[in-house]
Coordinates of C-alpha atoms and ligand atoms in Angstrom, one line a residue:
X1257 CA 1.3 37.2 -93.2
X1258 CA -2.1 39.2 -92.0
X1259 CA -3.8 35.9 -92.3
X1260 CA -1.2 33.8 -89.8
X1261 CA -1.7 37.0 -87.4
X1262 CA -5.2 37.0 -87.0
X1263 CA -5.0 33.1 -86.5
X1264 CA -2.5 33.6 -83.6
X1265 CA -5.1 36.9 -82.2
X1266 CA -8.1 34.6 -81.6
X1267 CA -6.3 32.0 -79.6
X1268 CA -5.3 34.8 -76.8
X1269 CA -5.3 32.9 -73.4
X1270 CA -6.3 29.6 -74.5
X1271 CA -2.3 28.5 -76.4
X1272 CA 0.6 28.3 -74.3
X1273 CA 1.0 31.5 -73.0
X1274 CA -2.3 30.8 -70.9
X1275 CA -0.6 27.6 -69.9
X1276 CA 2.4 29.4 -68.5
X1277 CA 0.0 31.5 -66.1
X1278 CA -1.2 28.2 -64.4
X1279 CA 1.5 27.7 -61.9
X1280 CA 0.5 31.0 -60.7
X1281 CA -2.1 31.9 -58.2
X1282 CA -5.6 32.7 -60.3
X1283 CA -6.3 36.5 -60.1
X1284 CA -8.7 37.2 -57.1
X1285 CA -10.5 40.2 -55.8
X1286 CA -11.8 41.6 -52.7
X1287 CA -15.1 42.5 -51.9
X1288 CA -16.2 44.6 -48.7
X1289 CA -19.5 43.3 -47.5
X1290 CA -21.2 45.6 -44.2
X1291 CA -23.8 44.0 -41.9
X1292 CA -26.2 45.9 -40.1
X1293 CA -23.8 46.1 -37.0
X1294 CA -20.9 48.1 -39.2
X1295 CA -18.5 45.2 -39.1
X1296 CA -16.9 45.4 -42.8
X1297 CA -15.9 41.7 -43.9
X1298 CA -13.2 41.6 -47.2
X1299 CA -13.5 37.7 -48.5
X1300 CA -11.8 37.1 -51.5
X1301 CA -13.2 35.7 -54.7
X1302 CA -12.1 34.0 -57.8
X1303 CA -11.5 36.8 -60.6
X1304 CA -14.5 34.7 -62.4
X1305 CA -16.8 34.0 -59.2
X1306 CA -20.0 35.3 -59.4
X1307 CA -20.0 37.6 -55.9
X1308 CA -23.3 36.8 -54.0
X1309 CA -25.8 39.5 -53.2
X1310 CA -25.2 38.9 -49.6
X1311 CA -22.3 37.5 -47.2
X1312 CA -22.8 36.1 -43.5
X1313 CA -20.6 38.4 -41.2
X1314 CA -17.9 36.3 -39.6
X1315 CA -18.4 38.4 -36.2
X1316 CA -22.1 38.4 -35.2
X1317 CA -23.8 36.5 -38.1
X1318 CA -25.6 38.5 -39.4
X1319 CA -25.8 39.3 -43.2
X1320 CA -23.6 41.9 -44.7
X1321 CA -24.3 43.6 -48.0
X1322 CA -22.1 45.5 -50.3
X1323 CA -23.8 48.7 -49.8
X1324 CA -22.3 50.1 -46.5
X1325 CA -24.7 52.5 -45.6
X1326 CA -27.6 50.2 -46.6
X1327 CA -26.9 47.4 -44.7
X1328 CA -29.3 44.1 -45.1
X1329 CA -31.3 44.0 -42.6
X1330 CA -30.8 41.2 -40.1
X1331 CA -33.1 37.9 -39.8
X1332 CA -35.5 38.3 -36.9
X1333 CA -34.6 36.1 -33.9
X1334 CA -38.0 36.2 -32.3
X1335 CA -38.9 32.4 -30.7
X1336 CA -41.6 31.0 -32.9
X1337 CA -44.9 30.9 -30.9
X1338 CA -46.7 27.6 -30.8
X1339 CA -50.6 28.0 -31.0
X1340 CA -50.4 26.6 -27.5
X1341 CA -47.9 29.2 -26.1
X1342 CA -50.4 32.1 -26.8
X1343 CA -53.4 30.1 -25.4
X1344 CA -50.9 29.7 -22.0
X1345 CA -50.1 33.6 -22.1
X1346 CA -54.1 34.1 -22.0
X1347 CA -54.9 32.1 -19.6
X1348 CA -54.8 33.2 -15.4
X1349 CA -53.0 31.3 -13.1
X1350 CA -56.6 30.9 -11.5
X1351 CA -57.8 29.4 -14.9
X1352 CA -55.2 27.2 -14.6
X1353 CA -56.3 25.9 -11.3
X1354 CA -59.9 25.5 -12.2
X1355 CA -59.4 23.5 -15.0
X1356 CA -57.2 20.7 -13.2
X1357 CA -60.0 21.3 -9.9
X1358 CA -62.1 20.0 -13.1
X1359 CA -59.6 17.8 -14.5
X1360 CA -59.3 16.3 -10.6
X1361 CA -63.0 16.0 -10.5
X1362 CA -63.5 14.6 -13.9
X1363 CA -61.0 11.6 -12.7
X1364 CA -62.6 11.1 -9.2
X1365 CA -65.8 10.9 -11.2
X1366 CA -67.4 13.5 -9.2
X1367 CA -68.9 15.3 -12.9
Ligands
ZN1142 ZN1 -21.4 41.9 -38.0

């Protein structure tokens, strides 16, 4: 019966036999992921997952890549500087006290 066996050949995983395997836990993998600080992080994914490019280390953060020697680099952490922060950094303490002496004026209505 050739026929009745090729039948039976295409339904591989998907009759009972792939039924049976249920109970059991699905078939994972590890992957090492290394962040830029040589911490080496193993999560486990689904046989079927797609594994991401990156994977946040657990320790410090930062991201980890596959590629232990070539480790993302990590995000900058730098504050963000308002417009108004650099105009501060420019300007002199004795700027500063001009402009309220002007300020002051401006209110006693001396200008
Ligand atoms: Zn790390």
């Amino acid at each position: 019966m050739a026929s009745g066996n090729a039948i039976r050949g295409s339904r591989v995983g998907a009759g009972p036999m792939g039924e049976a395997e249920r109970g059991e836990s699905a078939p994972r993998t590890r992957i090492s992921f290394w962040c830029a600080n040589k911490h080496e992080t193993r999560p486990s994914f689904a046989a079927e997952a797609v594994i991401p490019d990156t994977w946040d280390c657990p320790r410090c953060g930062f991201p980890a890549g596959q590629d232990e020697h070539n480790p993302p680099a990590p995000s900058r952490n730098e504050p963000y500087k308002t417009h108004l922060a650099y105009v501060r950094e420019r300007r002199s303490d004795a700027d500063g006290e001009a402009i309220l002496a002007e300020a002051l004026a401006k209110l006693r209505g001396e200008i």
